[in-house]
CSV table of C-alpha atoms in Angstrom, one decimal:
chain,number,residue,atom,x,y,z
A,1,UNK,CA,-64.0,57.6,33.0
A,2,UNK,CA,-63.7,58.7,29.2
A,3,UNK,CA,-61.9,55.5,28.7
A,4,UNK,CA,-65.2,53.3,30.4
A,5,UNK,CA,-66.9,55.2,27.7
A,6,UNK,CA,-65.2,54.8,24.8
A,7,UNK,CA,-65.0,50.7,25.4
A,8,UNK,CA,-68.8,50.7,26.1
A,9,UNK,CA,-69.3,52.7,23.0
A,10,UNK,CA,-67.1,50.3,21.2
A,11,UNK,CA,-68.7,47.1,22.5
A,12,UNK,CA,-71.9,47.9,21.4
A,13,UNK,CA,-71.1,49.3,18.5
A,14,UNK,CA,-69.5,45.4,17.9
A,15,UNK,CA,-72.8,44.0,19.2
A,16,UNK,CA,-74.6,46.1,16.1
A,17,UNK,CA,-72.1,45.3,13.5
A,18,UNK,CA,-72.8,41.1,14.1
A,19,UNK,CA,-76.2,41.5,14.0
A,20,UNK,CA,-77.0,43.8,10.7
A,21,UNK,CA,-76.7,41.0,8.8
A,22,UNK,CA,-79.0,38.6,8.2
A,23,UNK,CA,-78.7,36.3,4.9
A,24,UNK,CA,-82.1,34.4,5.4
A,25,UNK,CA,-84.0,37.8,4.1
A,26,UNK,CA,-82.0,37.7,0.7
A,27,UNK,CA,-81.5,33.6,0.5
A,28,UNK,CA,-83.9,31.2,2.9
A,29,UNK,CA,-83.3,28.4,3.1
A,30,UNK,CA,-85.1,26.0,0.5
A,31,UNK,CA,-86.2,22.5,0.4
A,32,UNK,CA,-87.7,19.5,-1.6
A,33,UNK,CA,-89.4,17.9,0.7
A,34,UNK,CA,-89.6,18.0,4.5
A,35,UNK,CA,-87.4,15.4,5.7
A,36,UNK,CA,-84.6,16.4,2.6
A,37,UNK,CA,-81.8,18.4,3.6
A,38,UNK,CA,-81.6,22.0,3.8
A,39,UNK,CA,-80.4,23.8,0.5
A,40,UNK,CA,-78.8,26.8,1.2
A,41,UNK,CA,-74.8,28.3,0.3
A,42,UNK,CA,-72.9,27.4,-0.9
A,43,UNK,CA,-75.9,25.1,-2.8
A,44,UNK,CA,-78.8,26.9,-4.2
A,45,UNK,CA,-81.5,25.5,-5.7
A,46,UNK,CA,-82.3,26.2,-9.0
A,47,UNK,CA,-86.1,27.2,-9.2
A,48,UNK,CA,-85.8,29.4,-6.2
A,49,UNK,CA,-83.1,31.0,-5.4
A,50,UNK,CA,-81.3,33.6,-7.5
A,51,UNK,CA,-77.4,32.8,-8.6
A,52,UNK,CA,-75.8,34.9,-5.9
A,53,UNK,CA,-77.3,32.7,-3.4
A,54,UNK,CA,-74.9,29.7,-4.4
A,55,UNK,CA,-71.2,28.8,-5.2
A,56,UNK,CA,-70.5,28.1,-8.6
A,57,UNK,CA,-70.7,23.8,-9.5
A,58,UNK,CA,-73.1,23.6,-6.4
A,59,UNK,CA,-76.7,24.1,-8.4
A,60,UNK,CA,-79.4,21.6,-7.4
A,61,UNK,CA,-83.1,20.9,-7.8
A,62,UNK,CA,-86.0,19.0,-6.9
A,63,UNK,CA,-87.7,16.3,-8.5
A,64,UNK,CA,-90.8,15.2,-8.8
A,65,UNK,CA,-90.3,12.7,-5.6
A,66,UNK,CA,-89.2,15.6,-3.5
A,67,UNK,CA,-85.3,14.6,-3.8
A,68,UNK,CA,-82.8,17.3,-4.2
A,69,UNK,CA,-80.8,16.1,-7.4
A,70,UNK,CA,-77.2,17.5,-8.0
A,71,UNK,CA,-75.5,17.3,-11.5
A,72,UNK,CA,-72.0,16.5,-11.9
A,73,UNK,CA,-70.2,16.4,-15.2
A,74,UNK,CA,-70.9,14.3,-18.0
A,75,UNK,CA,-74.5,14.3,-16.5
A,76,UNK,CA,-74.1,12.3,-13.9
A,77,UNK,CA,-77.1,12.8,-11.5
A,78,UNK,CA,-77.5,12.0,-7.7
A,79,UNK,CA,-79.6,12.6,-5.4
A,80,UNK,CA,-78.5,14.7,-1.8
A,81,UNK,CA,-79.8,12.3,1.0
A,82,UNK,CA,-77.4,14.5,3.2
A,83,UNK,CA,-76.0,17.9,3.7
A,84,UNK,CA,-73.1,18.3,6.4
A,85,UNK,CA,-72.4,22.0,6.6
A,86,UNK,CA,-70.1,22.1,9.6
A,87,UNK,CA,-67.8,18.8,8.0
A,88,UNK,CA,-68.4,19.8,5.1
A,89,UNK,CA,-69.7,16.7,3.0
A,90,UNK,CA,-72.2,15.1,1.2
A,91,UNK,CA,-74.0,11.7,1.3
A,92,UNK,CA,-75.0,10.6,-2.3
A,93,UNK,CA,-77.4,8.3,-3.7
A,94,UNK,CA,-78.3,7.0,-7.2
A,95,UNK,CA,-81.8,7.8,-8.5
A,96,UNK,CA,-82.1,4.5,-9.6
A,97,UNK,CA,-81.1,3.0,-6.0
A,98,UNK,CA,-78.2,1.5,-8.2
A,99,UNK,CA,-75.1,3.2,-6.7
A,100,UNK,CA,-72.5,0.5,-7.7
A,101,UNK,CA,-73.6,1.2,-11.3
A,102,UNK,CA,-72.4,4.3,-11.3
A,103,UNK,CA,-69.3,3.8,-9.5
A,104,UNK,CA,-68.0,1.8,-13.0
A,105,UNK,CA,-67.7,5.2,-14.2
A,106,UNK,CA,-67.8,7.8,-11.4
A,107,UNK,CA,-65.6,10.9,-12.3
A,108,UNK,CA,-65.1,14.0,-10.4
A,109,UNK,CA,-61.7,15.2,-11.6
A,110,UNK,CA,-63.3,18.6,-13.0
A,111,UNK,CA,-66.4,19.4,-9.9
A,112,UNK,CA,-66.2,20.8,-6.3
A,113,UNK,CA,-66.7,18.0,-4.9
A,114,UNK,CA,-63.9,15.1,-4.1
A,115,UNK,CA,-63.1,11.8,-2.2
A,116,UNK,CA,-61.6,11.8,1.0
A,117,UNK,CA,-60.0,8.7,0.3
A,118,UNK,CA,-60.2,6.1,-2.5
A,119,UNK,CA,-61.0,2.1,-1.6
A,120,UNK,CA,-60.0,-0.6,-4.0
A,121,UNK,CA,-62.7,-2.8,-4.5
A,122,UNK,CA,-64.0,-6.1,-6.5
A,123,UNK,CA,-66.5,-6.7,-8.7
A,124,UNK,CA,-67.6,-10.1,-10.1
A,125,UNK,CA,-69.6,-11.5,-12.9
A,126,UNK,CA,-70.1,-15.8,-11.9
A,127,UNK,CA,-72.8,-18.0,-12.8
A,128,UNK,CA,-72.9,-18.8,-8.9
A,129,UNK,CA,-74.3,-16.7,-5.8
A,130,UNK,CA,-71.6,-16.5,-3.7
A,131,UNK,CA,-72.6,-14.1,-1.4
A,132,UNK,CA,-72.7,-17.2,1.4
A,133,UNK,CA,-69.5,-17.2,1.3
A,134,UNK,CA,-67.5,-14.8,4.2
A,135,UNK,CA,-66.5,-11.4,2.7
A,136,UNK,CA,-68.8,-11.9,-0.3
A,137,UNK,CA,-71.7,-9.7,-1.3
A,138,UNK,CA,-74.1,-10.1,-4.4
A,139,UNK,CA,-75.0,-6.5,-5.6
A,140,UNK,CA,-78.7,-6.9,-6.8
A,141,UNK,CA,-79.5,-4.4,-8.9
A,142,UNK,CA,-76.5,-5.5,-11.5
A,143,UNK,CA,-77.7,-9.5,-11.2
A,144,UNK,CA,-80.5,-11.5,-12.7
A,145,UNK,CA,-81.4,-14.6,-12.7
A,146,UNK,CA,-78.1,-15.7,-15.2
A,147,UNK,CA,-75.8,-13.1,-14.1
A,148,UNK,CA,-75.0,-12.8,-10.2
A,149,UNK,CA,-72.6,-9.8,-9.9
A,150,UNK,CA,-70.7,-10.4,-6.6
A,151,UNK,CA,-68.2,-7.5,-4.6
A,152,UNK,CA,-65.7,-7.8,-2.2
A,153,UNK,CA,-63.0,-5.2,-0.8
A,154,UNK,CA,-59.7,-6.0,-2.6
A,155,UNK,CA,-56.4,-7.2,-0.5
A,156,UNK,CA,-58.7,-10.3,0.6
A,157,UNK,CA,-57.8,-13.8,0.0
A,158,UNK,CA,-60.5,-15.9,-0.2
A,159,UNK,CA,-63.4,-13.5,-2.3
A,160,UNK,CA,-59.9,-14.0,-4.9
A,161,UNK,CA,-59.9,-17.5,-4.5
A,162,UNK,CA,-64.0,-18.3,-5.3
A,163,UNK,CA,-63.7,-15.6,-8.0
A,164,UNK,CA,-61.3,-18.1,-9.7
A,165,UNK,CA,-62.1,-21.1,-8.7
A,166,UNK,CA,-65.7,-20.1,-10.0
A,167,UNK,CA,-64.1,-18.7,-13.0
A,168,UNK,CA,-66.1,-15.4,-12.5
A,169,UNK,CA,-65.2,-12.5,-14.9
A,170,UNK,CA,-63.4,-10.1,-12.3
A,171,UNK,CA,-62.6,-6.1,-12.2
A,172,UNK,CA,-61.3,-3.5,-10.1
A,173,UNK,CA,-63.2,-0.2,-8.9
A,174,UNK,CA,-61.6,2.5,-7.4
A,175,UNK,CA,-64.6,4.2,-5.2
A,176,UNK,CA,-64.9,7.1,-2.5
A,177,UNK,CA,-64.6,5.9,1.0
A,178,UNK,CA,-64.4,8.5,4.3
A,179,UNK,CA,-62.9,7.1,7.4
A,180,UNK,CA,-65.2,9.6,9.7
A,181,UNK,CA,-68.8,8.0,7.7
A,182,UNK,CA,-68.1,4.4,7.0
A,183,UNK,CA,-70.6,3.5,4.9
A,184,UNK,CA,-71.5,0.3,1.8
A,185,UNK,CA,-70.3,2.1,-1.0
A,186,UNK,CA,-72.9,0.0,-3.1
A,187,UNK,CA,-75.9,2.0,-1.3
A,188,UNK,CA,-74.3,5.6,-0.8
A,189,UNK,CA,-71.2,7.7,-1.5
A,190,UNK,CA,-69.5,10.4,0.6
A,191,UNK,CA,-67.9,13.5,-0.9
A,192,UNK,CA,-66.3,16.3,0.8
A,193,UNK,CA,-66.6,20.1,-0.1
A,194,UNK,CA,-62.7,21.8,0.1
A,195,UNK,CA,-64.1,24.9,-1.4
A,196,UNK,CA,-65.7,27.1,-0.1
A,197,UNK,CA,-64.5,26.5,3.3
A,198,UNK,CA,-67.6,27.7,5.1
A,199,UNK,CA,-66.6,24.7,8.0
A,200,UNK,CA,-66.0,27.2,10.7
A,201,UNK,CA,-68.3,30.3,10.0
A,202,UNK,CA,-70.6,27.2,10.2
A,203,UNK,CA,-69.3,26.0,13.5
A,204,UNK,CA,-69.7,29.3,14.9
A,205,UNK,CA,-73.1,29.7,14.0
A,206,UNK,CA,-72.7,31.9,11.4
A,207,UNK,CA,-74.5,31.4,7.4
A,208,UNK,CA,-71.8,31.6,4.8
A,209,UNK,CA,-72.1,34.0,1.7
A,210,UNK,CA,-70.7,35.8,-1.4
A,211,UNK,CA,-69.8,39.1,-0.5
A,212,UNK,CA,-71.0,40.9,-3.6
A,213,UNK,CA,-73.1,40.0,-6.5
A,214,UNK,CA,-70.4,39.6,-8.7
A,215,UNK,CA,-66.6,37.3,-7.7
A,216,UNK,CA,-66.8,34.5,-5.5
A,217,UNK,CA,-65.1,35.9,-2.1
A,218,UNK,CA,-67.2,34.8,0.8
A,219,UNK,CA,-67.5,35.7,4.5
A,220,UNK,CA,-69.4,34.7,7.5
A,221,UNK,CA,-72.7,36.5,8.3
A,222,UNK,CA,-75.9,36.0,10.2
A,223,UNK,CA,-74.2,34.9,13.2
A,224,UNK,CA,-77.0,33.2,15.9
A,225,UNK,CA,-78.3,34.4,19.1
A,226,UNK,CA,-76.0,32.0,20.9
A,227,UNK,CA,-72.8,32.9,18.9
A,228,UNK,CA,-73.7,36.4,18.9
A,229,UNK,CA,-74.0,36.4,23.3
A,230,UNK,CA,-69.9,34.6,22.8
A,231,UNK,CA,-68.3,36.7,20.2
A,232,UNK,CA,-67.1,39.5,22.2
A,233,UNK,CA,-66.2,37.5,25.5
A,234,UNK,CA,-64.4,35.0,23.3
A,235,UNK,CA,-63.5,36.2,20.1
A,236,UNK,CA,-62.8,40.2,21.4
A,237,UNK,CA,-61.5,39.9,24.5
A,238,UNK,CA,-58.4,39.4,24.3
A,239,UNK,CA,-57.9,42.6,22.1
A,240,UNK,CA,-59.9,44.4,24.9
A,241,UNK,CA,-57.5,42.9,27.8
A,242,UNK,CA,-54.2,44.3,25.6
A,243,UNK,CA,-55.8,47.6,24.5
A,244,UNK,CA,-57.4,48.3,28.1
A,245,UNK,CA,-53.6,47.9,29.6
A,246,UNK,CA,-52.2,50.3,27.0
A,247,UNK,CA,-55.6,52.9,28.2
A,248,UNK,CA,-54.6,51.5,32.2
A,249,UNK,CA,-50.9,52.6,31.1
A,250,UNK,CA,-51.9,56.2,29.7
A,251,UNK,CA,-54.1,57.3,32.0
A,252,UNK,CA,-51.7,56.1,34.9
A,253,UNK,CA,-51.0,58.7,37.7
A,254,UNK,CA,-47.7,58.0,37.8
A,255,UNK,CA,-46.8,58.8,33.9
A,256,UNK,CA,-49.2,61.4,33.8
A,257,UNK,CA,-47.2,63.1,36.9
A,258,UNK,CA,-44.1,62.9,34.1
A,259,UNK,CA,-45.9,65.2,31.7
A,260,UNK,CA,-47.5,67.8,33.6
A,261,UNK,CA,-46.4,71.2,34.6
A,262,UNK,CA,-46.8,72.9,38.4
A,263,UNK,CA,-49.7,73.0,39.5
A,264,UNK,CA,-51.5,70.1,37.1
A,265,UNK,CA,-51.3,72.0,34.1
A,266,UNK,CA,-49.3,70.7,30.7
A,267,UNK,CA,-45.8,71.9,29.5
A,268,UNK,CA,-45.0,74.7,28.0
A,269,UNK,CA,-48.1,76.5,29.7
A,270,UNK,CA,-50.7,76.1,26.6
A,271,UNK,CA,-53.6,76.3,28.6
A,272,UNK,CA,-54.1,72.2,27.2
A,273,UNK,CA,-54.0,73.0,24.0
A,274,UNK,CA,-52.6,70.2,21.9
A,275,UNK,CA,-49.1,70.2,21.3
A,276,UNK,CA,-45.5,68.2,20.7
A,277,UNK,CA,-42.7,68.6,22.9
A,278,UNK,CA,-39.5,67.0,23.7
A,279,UNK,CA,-38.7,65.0,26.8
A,280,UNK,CA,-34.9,64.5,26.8
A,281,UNK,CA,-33.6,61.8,28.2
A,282,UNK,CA,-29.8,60.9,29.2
A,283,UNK,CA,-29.7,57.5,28.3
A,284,UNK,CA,-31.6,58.3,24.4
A,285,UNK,CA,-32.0,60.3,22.0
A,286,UNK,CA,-35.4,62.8,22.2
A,287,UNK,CA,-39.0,61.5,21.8
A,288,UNK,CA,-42.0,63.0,20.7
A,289,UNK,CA,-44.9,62.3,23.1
A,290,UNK,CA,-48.0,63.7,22.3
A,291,UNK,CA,-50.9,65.4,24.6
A,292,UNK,CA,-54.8,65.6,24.4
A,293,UNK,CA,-56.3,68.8,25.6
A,294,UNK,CA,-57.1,66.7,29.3
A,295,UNK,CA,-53.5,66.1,29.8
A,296,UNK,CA,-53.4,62.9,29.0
A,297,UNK,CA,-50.4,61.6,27.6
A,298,UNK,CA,-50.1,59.0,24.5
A,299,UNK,CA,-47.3,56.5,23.8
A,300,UNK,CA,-44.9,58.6,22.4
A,301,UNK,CA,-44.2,58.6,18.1
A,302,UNK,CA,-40.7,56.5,18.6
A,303,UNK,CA,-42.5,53.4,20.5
A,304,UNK,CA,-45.5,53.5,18.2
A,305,UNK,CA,-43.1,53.3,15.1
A,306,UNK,CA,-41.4,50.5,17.1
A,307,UNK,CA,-44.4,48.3,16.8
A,308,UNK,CA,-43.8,45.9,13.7
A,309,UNK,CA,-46.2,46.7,10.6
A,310,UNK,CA,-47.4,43.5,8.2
A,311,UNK,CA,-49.3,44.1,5.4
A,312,UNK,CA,-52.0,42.1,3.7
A,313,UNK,CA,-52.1,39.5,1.0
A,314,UNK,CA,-53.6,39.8,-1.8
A,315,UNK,CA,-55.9,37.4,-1.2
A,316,UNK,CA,-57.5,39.3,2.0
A,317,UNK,CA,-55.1,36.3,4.4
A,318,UNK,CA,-54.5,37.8,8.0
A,319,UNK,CA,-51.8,36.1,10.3
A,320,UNK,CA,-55.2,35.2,12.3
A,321,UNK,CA,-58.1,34.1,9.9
A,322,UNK,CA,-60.8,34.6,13.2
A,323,UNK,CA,-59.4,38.1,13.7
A,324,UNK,CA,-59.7,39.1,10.4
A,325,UNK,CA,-61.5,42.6,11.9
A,326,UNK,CA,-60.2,45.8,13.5
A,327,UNK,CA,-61.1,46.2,16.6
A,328,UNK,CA,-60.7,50.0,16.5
A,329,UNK,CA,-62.7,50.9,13.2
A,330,UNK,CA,-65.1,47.3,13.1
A,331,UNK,CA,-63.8,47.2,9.2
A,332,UNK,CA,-62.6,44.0,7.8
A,333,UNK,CA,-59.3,43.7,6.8
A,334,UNK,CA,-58.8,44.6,2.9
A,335,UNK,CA,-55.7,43.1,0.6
A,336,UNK,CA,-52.6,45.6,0.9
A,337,UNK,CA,-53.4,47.4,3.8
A,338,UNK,CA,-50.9,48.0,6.6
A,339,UNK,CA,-51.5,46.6,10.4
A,340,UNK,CA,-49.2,47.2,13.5
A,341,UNK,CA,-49.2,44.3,15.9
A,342,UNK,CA,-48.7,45.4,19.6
A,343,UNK,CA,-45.4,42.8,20.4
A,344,UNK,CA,-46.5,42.1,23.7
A,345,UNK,CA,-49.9,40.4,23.1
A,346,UNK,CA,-49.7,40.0,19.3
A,347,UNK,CA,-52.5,41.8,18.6
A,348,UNK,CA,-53.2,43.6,15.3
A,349,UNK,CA,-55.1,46.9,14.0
A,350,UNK,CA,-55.1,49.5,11.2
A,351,UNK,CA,-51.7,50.9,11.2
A,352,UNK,CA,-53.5,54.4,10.9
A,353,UNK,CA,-56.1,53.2,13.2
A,354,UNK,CA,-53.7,52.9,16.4
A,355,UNK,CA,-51.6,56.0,15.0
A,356,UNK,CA,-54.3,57.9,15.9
A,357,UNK,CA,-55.9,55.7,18.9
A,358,UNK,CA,-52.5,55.5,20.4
């Protein structure tokens, strides 16, 4: 009975602690016009939201025309036609609707944002449009009427073979391709956002954040109705199923019967006061089994000390990165602190937390 209480207790007490949270009061999300996409971390927009609201390298702002314009370095603008929180990228245009213009000089060696992949492609100054020809395209906004600047993926025969026979002034661009979103690399490009790795809190439902006004550690918050109704079944329970057969094991009639006295009452005739005793045993040396005041016995010291301890890095990393919570206390994990793993199930907790749980 006591233990049905302390897991209800402890379940809602975990239904409380996913909910307090709820980033849209401090940071809403923001944008530039109503069919842009939604600016919100690790972005930020300028004119709105305050700096602890965003990552660092991931400012935007709006225009005049309602486009969200990001800034990469040596002032290199684009405008965010796309947001992708859960993949994590970015679809880019060019103000100017010119994208192949800045791809003659793209460079992203020193922002948060990078290629998946690089493409090898062709570009082409002839005197002829040749774009009728297969696996030729004429790029508009760099032709005129004299000029007809043609492209062409590289590693093709034939776009070679007019570019010479044509004797058209020929040169090789390296540009941003992504296998999952093929796209015309003269209309849009695709970067992908490694840090902050908000990709699963995202998944889940959750709003990513900086924990505190000043560093850049983040963590998951705001989780939604949905992921909030999952969390426990799927995220918890499999910490309840191994600490409910530990309480199942101690509260046992059968090991309970091994630690009390005649008539029902606990060794060494305390009345149930708490107290330590020594069970000997032929086949090893003593242990130390300890004993609420209702009798009920805990795993004794020796089997506790068993359990293998780990400690944690100094970067906050847990063996588990979705368990990064103990389910005894509901206090995130912190760098250098000591955990105990149960061996059967794997699970993990405060060391000092299942000390005294335990």
């Amino acid at each position: 009975m006591a233990s049905s209480a302390i897991f209800f207790s402890f379940l809602l007490s975990l239904s409380l602690h996913v909910s307090a949270y709820n980033p849209n009061d401090i940071c809403p999300v923001r944008v530039c016009h109503p069919h842009g996409p939604e600016i919100r971390f690790p972005f930020r927009a300028r004119d709105f939201h305050p700096k602890q609201c965003g990552y660092p390298g991931f400012d935007l702002s709006c225009n005049t025309r309602g486009q969200a314009i990001l800034q990469l370095p040596n002032s290199q603008y684009f405008v965010v036609d796309l947001v992708n929180y859960k993949q994590q990228y970015v679809v880019l245009k060019d103000p100017s609707n010119c994208i192949a213009k800045r791809l003659q000089n793209l460079m992203l060696s020193s922002s948060p944002f990078m290629a998946q992949e690089y493409g090898s492609f062709m570009f082409a100054s002839c005197t002829e449009d040749l774009s009728s020809e297969p696996g030729i395209e004429r790029v508009d906004c760099l032709s005129d009427q004299q000029n007809n600047v043609m492209f062409s993926p590289t590693g093709n025969f034939y776009p070679f073979w007019y570019f010479s026979w044509f004797r058209c002034r020929n040169w090789t661009v390296l540009a941003p391709v992504s296998g999952q979103y093929p796209t015309d690399v003269t209309e849009i490009i695709v970067l992908k956002l490694d840090q902050p790795d908000c990709g699963e809190c995202e998944k889940s439902g959750g709003r990513c954040g900086l924990k505190g006004s000043a560093g850049s550690d983040i963590g998951c918050f705001g989780l939604s109705k949905r992921a909030k109704f999952w969390i426990i079944p799927g995220v918890m329970f499999p910490s309840l199923v191994c600490m409910s057969g530990i309480a199942c094991y101690l509260s046992s009639p059968a090991r309970l019967s091994k630690h009390r006295g005649c008539w029902g009452q606990p060794p060494n005739g305390n009345d149930g006061e708490n107290n330590i005793i020594d069970i000997p045993s032929s086949s090893s040396p003593s242990r130390e089994t300890r004993h609420a005041s209702n009798g009920v016995a805990g795993i004794d010291s020796a089997t506790i000390e068993s359990y293998p301890k780990i400690q944690v890095d100094d970067d906050g990393h847990v063996p588990r990165p979705n368990n990064n919570i103990c389910a005894i206390c509901l206090s995130e994990y912190q760098p250098k602190e000591t955990l105990r793993t149960i061996p059967k199930c794997g699970h993990y907790f405060h060391a000092h937390c299942m000390d005294q749980w335990l």
